[in-house]
Coordinates of C-alpha atoms and ligand atoms in Angstrom, one line a residue:
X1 CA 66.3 9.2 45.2
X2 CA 65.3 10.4 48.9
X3 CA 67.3 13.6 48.8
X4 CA 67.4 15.9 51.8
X5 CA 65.0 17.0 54.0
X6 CA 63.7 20.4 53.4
X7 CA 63.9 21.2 56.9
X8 CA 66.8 20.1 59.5
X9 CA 67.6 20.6 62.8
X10 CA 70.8 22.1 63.4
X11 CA 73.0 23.5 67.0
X12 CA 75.6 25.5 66.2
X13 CA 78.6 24.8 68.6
X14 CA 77.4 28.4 70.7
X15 CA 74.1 26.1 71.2
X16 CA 71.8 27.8 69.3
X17 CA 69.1 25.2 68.0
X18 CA 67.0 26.0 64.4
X19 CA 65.4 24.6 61.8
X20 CA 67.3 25.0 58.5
X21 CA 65.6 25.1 54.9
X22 CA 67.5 23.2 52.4
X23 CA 65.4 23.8 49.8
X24 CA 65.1 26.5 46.3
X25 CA 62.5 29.2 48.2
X26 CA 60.3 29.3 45.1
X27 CA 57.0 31.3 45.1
X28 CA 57.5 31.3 49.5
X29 CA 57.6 27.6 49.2
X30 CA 60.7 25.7 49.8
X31 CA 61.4 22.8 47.5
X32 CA 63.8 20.2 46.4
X33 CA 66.2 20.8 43.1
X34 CA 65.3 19.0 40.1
X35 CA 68.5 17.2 39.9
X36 CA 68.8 16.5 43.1
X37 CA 71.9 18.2 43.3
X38 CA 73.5 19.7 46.6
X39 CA 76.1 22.1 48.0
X40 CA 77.9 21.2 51.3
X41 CA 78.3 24.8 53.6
X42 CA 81.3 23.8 55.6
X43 CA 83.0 25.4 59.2
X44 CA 85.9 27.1 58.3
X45 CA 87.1 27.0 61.8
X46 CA 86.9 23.5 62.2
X47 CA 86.5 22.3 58.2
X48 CA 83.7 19.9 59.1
X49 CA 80.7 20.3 57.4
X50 CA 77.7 22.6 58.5
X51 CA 74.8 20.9 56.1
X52 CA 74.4 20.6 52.6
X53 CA 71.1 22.4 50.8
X54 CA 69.8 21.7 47.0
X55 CA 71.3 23.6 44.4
X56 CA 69.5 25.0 41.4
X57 CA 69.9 23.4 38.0
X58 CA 69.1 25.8 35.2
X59 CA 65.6 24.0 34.8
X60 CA 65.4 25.4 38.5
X61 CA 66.2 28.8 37.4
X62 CA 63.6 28.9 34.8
X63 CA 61.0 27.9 37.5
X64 CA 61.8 30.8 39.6
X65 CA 62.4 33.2 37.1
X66 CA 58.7 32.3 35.8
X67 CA 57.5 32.7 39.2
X68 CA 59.2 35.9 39.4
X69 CA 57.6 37.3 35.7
X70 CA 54.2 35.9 37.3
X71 CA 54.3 38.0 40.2
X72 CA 55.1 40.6 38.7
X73 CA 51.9 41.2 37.0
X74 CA 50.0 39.7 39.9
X75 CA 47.9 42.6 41.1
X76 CA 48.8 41.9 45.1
X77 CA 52.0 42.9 44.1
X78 CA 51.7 45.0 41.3
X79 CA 48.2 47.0 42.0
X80 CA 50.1 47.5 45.8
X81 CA 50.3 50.9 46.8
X82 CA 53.5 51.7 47.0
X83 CA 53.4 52.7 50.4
X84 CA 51.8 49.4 51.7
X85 CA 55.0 47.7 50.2
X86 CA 57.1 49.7 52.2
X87 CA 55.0 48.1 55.2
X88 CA 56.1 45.0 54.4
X89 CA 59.5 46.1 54.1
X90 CA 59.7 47.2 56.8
X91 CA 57.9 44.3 58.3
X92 CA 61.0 42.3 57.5
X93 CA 63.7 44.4 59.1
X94 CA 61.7 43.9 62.2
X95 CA 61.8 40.1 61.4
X96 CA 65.1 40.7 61.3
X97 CA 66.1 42.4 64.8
X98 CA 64.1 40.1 66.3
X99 CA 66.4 36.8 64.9
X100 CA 69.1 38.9 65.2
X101 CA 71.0 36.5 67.4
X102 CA 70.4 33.2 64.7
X103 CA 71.4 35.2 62.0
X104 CA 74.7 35.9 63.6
X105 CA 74.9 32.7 64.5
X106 CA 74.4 30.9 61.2
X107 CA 76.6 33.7 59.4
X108 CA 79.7 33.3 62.1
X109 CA 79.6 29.4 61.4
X110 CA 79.0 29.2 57.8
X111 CA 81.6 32.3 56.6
X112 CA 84.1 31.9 59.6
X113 CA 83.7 35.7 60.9
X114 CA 83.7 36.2 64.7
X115 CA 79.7 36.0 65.9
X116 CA 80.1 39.1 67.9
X117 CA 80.6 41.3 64.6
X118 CA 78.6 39.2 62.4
X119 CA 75.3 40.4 65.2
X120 CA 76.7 43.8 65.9
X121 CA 78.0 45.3 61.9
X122 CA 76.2 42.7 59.3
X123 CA 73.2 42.4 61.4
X124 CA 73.0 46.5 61.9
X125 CA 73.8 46.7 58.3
X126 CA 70.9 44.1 56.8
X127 CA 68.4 45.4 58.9
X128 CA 69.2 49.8 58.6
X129 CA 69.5 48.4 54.9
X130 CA 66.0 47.4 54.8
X131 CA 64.8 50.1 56.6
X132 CA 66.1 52.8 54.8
X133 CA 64.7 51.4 51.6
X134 CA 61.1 50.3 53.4
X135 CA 60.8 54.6 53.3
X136 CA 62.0 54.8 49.8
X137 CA 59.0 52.4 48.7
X138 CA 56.6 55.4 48.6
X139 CA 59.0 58.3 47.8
X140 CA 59.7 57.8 44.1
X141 CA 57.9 59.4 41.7
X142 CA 58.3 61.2 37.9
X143 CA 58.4 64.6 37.1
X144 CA 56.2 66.9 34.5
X145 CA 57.9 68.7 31.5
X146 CA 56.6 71.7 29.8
X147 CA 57.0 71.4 26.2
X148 CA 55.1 74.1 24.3
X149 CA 51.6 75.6 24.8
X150 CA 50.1 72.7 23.5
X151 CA 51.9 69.9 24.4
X152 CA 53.1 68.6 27.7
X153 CA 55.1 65.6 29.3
X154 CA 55.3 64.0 32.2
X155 CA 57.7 61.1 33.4
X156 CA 56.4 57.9 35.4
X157 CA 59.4 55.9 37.6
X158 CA 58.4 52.0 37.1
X159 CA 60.4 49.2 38.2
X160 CA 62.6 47.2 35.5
X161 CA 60.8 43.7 36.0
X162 CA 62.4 40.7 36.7
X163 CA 65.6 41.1 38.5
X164 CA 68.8 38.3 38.8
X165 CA 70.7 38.9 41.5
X166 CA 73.9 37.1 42.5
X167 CA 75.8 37.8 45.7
X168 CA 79.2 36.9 47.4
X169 CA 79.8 35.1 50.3
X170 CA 82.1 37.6 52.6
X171 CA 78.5 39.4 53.9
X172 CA 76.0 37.0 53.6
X173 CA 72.8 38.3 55.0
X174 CA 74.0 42.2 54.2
X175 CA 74.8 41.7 50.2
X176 CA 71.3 40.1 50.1
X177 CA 69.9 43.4 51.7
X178 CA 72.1 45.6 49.4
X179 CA 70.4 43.7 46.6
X180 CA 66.8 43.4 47.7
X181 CA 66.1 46.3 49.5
X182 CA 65.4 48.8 46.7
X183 CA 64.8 46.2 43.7
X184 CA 61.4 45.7 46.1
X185 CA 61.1 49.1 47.1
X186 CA 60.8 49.9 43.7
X187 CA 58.1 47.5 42.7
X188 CA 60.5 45.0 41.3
X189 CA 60.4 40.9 41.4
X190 CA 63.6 39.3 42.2
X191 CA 65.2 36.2 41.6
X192 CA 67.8 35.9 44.2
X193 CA 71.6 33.4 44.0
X194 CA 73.3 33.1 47.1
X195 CA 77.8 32.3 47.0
X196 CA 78.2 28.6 47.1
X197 CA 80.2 29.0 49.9
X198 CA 77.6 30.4 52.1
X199 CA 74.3 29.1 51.5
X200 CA 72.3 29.0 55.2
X201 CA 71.5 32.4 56.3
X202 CA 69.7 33.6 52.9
X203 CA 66.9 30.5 53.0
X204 CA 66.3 31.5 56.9
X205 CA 65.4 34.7 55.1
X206 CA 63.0 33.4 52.8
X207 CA 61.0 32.0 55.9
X208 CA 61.0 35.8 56.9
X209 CA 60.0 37.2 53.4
X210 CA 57.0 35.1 53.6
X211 CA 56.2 35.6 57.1
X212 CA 56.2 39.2 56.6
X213 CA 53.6 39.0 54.0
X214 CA 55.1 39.8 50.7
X215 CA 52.8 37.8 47.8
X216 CA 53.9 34.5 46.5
X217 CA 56.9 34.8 43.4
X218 CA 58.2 38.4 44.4
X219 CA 61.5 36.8 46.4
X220 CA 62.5 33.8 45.2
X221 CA 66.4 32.5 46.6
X222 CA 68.0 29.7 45.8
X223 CA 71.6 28.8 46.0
X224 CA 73.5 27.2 43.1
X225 CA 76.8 27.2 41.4
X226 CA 78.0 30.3 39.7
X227 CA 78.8 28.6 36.4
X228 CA 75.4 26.9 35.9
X229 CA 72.8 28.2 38.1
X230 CA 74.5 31.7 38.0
X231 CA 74.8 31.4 34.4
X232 CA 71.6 30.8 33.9
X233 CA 69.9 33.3 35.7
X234 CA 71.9 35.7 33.4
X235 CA 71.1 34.2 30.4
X236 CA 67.5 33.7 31.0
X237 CA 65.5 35.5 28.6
X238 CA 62.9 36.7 30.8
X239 CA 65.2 38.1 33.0
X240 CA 65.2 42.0 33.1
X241 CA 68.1 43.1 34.8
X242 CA 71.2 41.8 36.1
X243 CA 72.8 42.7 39.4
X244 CA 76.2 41.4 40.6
X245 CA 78.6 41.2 43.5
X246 CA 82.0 39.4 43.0
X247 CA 84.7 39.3 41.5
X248 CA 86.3 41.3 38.1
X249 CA 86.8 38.2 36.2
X250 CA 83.4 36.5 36.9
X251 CA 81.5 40.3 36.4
X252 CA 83.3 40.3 32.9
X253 CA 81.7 37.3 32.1
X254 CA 78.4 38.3 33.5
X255 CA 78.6 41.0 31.1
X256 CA 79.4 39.2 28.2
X257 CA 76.3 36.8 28.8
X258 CA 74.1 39.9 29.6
X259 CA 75.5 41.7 25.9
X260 CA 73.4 38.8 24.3
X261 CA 70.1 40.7 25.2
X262 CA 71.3 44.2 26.0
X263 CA 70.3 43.3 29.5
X264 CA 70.6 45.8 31.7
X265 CA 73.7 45.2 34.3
X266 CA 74.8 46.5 37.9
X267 CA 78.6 45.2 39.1
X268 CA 80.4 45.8 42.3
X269 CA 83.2 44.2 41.7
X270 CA 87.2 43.8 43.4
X271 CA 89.7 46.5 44.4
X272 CA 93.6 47.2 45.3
X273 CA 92.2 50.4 47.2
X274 CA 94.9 53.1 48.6
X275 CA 95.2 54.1 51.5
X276 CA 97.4 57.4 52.0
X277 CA 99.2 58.6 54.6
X278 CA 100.6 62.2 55.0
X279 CA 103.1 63.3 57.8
X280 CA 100.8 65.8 59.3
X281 CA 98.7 63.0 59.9
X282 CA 97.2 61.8 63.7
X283 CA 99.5 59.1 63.0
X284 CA 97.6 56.7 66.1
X285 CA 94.2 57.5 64.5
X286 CA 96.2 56.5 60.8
X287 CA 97.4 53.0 62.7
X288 CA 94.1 52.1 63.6
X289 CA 91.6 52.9 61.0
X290 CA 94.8 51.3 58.2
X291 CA 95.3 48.2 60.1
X292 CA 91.1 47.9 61.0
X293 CA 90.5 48.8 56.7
X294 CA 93.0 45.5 55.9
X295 CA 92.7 43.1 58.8
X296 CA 88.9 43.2 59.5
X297 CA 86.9 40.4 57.9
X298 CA 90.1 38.6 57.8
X299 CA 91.1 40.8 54.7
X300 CA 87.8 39.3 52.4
X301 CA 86.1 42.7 51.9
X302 CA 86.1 44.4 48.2
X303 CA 87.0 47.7 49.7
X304 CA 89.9 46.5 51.7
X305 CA 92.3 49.3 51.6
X306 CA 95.2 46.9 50.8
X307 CA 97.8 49.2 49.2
X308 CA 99.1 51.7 51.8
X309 CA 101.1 54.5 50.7
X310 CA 102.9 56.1 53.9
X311 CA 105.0 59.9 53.5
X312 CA 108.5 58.7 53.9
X313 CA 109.5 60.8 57.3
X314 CA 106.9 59.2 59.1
X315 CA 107.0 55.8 57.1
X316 CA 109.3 54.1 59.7
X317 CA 107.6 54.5 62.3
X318 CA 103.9 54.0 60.7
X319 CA 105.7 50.2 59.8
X320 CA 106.7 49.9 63.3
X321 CA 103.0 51.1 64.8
X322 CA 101.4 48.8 62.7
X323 CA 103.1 45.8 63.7
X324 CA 102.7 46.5 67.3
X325 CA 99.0 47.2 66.7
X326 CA 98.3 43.8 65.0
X327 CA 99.9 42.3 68.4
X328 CA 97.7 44.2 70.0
X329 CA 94.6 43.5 68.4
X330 CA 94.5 40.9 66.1
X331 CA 94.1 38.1 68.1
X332 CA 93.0 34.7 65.6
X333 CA 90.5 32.3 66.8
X334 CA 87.2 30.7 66.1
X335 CA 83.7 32.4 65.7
X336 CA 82.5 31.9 69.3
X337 CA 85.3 33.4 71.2
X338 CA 84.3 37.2 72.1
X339 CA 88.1 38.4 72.2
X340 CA 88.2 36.9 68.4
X341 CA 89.3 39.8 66.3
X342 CA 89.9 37.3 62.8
X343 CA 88.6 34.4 62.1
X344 CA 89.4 31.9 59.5
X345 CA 89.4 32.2 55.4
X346 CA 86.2 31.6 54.3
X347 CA 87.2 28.3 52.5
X348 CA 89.9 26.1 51.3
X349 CA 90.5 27.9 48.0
X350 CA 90.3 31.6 49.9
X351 CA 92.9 30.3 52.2
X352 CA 95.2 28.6 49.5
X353 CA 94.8 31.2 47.7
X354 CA 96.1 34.1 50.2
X355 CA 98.5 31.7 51.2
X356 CA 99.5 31.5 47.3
X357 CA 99.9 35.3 47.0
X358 CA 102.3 35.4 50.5
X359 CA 104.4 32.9 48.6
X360 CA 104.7 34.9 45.1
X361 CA 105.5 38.2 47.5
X362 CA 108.5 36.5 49.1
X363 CA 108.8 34.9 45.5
X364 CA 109.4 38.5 44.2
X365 CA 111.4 39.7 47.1
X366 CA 109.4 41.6 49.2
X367 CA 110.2 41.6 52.9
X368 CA 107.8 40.2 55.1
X369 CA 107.8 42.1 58.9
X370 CA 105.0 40.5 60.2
X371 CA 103.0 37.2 59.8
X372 CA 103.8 35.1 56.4
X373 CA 102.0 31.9 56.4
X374 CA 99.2 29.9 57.4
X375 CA 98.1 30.5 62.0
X376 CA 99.8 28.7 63.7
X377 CA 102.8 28.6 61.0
X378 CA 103.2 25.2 60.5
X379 CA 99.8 23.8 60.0
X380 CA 98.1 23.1 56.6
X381 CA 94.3 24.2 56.5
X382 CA 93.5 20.7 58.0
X383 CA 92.2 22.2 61.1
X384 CA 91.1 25.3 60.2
X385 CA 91.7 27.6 57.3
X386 CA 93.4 30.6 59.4
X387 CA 96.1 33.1 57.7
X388 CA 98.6 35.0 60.0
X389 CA 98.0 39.1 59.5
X390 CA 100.3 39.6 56.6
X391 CA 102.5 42.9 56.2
X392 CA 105.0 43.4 53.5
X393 CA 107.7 45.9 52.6
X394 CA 110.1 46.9 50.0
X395 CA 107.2 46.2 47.8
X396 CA 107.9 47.8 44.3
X397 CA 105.0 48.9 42.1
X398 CA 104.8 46.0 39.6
X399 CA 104.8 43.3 42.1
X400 CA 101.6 41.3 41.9
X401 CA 101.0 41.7 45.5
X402 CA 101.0 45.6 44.9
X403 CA 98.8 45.1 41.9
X404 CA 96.0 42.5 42.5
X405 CA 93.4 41.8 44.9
X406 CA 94.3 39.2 47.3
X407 CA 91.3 39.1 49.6
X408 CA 92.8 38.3 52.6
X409 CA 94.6 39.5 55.8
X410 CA 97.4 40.9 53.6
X411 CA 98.7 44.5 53.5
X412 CA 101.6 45.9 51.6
X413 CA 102.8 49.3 52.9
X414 CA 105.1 51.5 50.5
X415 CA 107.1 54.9 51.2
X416 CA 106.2 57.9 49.0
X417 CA 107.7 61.5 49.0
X418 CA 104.9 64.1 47.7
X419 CA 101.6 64.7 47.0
X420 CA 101.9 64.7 43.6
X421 CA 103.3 61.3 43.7
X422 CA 101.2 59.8 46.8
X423 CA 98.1 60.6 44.0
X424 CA 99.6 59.0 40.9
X425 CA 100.7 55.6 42.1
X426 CA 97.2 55.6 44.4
X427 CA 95.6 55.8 40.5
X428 CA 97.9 53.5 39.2
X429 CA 95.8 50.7 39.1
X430 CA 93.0 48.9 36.8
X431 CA 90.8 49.2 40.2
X432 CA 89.1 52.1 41.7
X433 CA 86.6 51.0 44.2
X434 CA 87.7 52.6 47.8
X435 CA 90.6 55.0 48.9
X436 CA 91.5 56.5 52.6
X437 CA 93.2 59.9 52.8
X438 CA 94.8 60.6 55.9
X439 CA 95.9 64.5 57.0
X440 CA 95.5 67.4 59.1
X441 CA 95.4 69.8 56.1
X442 CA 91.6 70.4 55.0
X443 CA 92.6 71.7 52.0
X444 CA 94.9 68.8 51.0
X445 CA 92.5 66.3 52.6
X446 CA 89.5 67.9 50.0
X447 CA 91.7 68.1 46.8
X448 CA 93.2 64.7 47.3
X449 CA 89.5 63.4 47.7
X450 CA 88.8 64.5 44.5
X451 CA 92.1 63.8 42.4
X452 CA 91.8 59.9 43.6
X453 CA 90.2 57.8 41.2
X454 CA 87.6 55.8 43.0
X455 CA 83.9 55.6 43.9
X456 CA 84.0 56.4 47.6
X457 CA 86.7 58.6 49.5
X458 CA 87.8 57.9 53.2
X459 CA 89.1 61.7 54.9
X460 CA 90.9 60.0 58.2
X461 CA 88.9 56.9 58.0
X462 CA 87.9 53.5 56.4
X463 CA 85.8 51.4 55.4
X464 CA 82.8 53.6 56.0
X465 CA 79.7 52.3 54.6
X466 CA 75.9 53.5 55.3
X467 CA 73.1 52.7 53.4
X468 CA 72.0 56.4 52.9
X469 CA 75.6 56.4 51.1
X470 CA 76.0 55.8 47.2
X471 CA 78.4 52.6 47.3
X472 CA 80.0 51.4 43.7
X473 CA 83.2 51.6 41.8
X474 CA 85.2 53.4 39.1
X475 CA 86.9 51.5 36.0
X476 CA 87.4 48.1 36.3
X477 CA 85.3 47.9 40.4
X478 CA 82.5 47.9 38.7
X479 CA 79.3 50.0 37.1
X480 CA 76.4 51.7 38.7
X481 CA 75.8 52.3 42.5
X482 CA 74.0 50.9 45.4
X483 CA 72.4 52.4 48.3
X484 CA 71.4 55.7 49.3
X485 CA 69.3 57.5 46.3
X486 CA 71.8 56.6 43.9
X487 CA 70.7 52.9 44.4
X488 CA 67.4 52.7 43.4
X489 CA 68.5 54.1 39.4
X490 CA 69.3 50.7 39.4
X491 CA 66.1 49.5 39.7
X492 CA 63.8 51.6 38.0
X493 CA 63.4 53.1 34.4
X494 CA 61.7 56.3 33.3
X495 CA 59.2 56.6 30.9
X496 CA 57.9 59.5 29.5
X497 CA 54.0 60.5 28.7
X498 CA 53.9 62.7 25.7
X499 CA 50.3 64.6 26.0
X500 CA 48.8 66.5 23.2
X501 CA 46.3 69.2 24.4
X502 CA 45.4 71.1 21.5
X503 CA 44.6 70.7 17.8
X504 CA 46.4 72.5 15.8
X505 CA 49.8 70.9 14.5
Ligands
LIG1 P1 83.0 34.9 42.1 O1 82.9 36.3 41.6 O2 83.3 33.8 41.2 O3 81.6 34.6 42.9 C1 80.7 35.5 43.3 C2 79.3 35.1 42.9 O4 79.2 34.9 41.5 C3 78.8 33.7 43.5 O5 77.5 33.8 43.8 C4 79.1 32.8 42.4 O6 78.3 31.6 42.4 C5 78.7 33.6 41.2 N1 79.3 33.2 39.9 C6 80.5 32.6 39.7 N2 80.7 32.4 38.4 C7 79.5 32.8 37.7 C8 79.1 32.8 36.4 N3 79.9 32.3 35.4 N4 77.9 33.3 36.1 C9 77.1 33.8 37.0 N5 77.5 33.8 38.3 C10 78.7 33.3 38.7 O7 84.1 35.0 43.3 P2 84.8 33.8 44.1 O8 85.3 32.7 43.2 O9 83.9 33.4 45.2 O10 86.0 34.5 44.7 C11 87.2 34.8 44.0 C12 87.7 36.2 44.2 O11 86.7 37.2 43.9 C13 88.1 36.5 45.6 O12 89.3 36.1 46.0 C14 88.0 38.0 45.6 O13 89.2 38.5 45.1 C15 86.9 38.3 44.7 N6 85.6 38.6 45.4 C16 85.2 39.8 45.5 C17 84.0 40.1 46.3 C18 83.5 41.5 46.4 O14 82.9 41.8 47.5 N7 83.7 42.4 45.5 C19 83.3 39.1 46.9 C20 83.8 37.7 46.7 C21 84.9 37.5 45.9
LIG2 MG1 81.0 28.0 54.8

């Protein structure tokens, strides 16, 4: 079997030429899958394929989890001063900015999003992401206890072990920066799964990783299916801790393989977040930041505030606003094109499944006032897997298009009458990862903030995110947080040094 190459030469159609790995980057080597077995990363724009890289078997797994438990008691990784591995840290973000542009490039082609956000927000994002976490490296540390004249303890913060870490597809490069940056700035070894759907960018990392010097076995990527490769990584016994980005219904099963072993589990998971809109509101600044928290990243972002609640004397003309602003600004087209505001569905089954969802709303009798199919209505994927921006009304409360996540350029907006109201139906829901408040009154803006049950607030805005921020959900949008200070509990434990000075019992 000749298999791929482990390098190929590719051009993306803005011309930028690179060699791609198509390998598993297994202790900073790239090399083929045991099985031979590939995954095809295909041009949403165009639906032709992009290339096709190896994809892990669970045999594959077990290599680079082994060479992730190896490094990890390697010295030049283990005996590194912490502050030296914030060096290399932040060695990489510099790797980073300066393949800034092929990044965007291979991100924009391979998940569909315009190339002039993928190099100005996930770009920004992966490489601050590093950053932050490249100064965290040296800046962790236990504390000492007084117990009684004799006795004292102290606490030492050490990293879990061998991490597993499985990402999404809608922010390539950014999720794996979410992920990596403080597993490594706290001394962990990591064993890394790109989406299926978007395989390219993360191997073009691994080149980096090694390039910036980190030891052999403390990164190891490879991409894979979710139900074998992603499986086993979870499952794998030597596997310490498990950290996830996807979907409710795959994290439930993540957590059922982790139960075997008590494995220790991180899960950012889907959300129907609210978005609430009072009449004392800037109702232009309201338009804007509601219509941008929907219809950016064509709708395929977990804190999508999808579900907007609008105070009925202003609801009218909020409807009418937002219609006229998706005119305005949401203009469809391919990666390339700078006035592109929303590019295609990430895939087939993305755009079949949004398409699915408009269907069952005009099934259950909503009213659709803008958009309502596939762009340009009448085609069918074939060329392209593009959704026209999606608003529905007269949207009751148990509809399914109220209730679950869609994940695409879909918004429903729904009249409410008080506060008291606004707040209930925002918490009516099995979901509580993002919600948007938006009002003049400080006082109601503060106390709303706090009455909504989610992990992050909005106060006249959306979609906020900063790596100095803690980032996670509330019931069923997951467990634990990432970034900011928050983030690295997730990848360290705290042990604690009982110390006996004295004699006497
Ligand atoms: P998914 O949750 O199945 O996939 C996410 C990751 O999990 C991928 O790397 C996949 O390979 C892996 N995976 C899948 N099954 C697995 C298993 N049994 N064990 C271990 N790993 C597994 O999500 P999918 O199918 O790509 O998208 C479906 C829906 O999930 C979307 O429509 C959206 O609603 C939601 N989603 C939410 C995301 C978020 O950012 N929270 C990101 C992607 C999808
Ligand atoms: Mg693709």
């Amino acid at each position: 079997m000749a298999g791929l190459d482990l390098f190929i030469d590719l051009t993306a159609p803005n011309g930028r030429q690179w060699k791609q790995p198509t390998g598993l980057f297994i202790n900073n080597e790239f090399v083929k899958s045991s099985s031979g077995q590939t995954i095809a990363s295909i041009d949403p724009a165009t639906t032709r394929e992009i290339a096709s890289v190896y994809a892990a078997s669970a045999e594959d797994v077990d290599t680079a989890v082994q060479a992730a438990k190896t490094a990890l008691k390697d010295p030049s990784w283990k005996q590194l001063p912490a502050t030296d591995r914030g060096i290399l840290m932040g060695r990489l973000a510099e790797l980073l900015e300066k393949n800034r542009e092929l990044f965007a490039t291979i991100d924009a082609w391979d998940n569909g999003k315009p190339y002039h956000v993928a190099y100005e927000e996930d770009l920004t994002e992966a490489i601050t992401t590093f950053r932050y976490y490249s100064g965290w490296a040296d800046k962790t540390f236990g504390q000492t206890i007084s117990t009684t004249p004799q006795k004292l303890a102290y606490t030492i913060r050490q990293p879990i072990g061998v991490v597993g870490q499985i990402i999404p597809w809608n922010y390539p490069l950014s999720m794996a920066a979410w992920k990596l940056g403080p597993a490594l700035a706290c001394g962990n070894t990591v064993v890394i799964k790109a989406a299926e759907q978007t395989p390219l960018s993360i191997l073009v990392l691994g080149n980096m990783i090694k390039e910036a010097g980190f030891p052999e076995g403390v990164v190891n990527i490879i991409n894979g299916y979710g139900r074998e490769a992603g499986a086993a990584l979870v499952q794998h016994p030597l596997v310490d801790k498990v950290a996830f980005t996807g979907s409710t219904a795959t994290a439930r099963e993540i957590m059922k393989m982790a139960a075997v072993s008590l494995k220790n589990i991180t899960l950012e998971t889907g959300g129907k977040s609210p978005l609430l809109v009072f009449n004392d509101s800037d109702l232009e600044q309201a338009v804007k930041w509601s219509h941008m928290g929907i219809m950016s990243n064509k709708g395929e972002i977990c804190t999508a505030t999808s579900r907007i609640l609008v105070q009925k004397d202003i609801y009218d003309t909020f409807v009418e606003n937002f219609k006229s602003t998706i005119q305005a600004t949401s203009k469809i087209g391919n990666q390339w094109d700078e006035s592109t505001y929303q590019g295609p569905q990430v895939t087939r089954a993305q755009y079949d499944r949004v398409l699915s969802y408009i269907q069952l709303g005009i099934s259950e009798g909503a009213t659709v006032v803008s958009g309502g199919g596939p762009y340009p209505p009448n085609s069918n994927g074939e060329s392209g897997y593009f959704v026209s921006p999606t608003v529905f009304t007269n949207v009751t409360d148990s509809m399914r298009i109220y209730r679950e996540e869609i994940f695409g350029p879909v918004v429903v907006i729904v009249p409410f009458e008080t506060e008291e109201e606004a707040i209930e139906r925002a918490n009516d829901t099995t979901y509580g990862l993002g919600a948007a408040v938006f009002t003049k009154d400080l006082e109601r803006a503060h106390r709303v903030a706090a009455e909504i049950e989610s992990g992050m607030v909005w106060i006249n805005s959306s979609q906020d995110c900063d790596p100095r921020v803690p980032f996670g959900g509330v019931k069923q949008s997951g467990i634990g947080r990432e970034l900011g200070e928050a983030g690295l509990e997730a990848y360290t434990q705290v042990k604690a040094v009982h110390v006996n000075m004295g004699s006497r019992l």
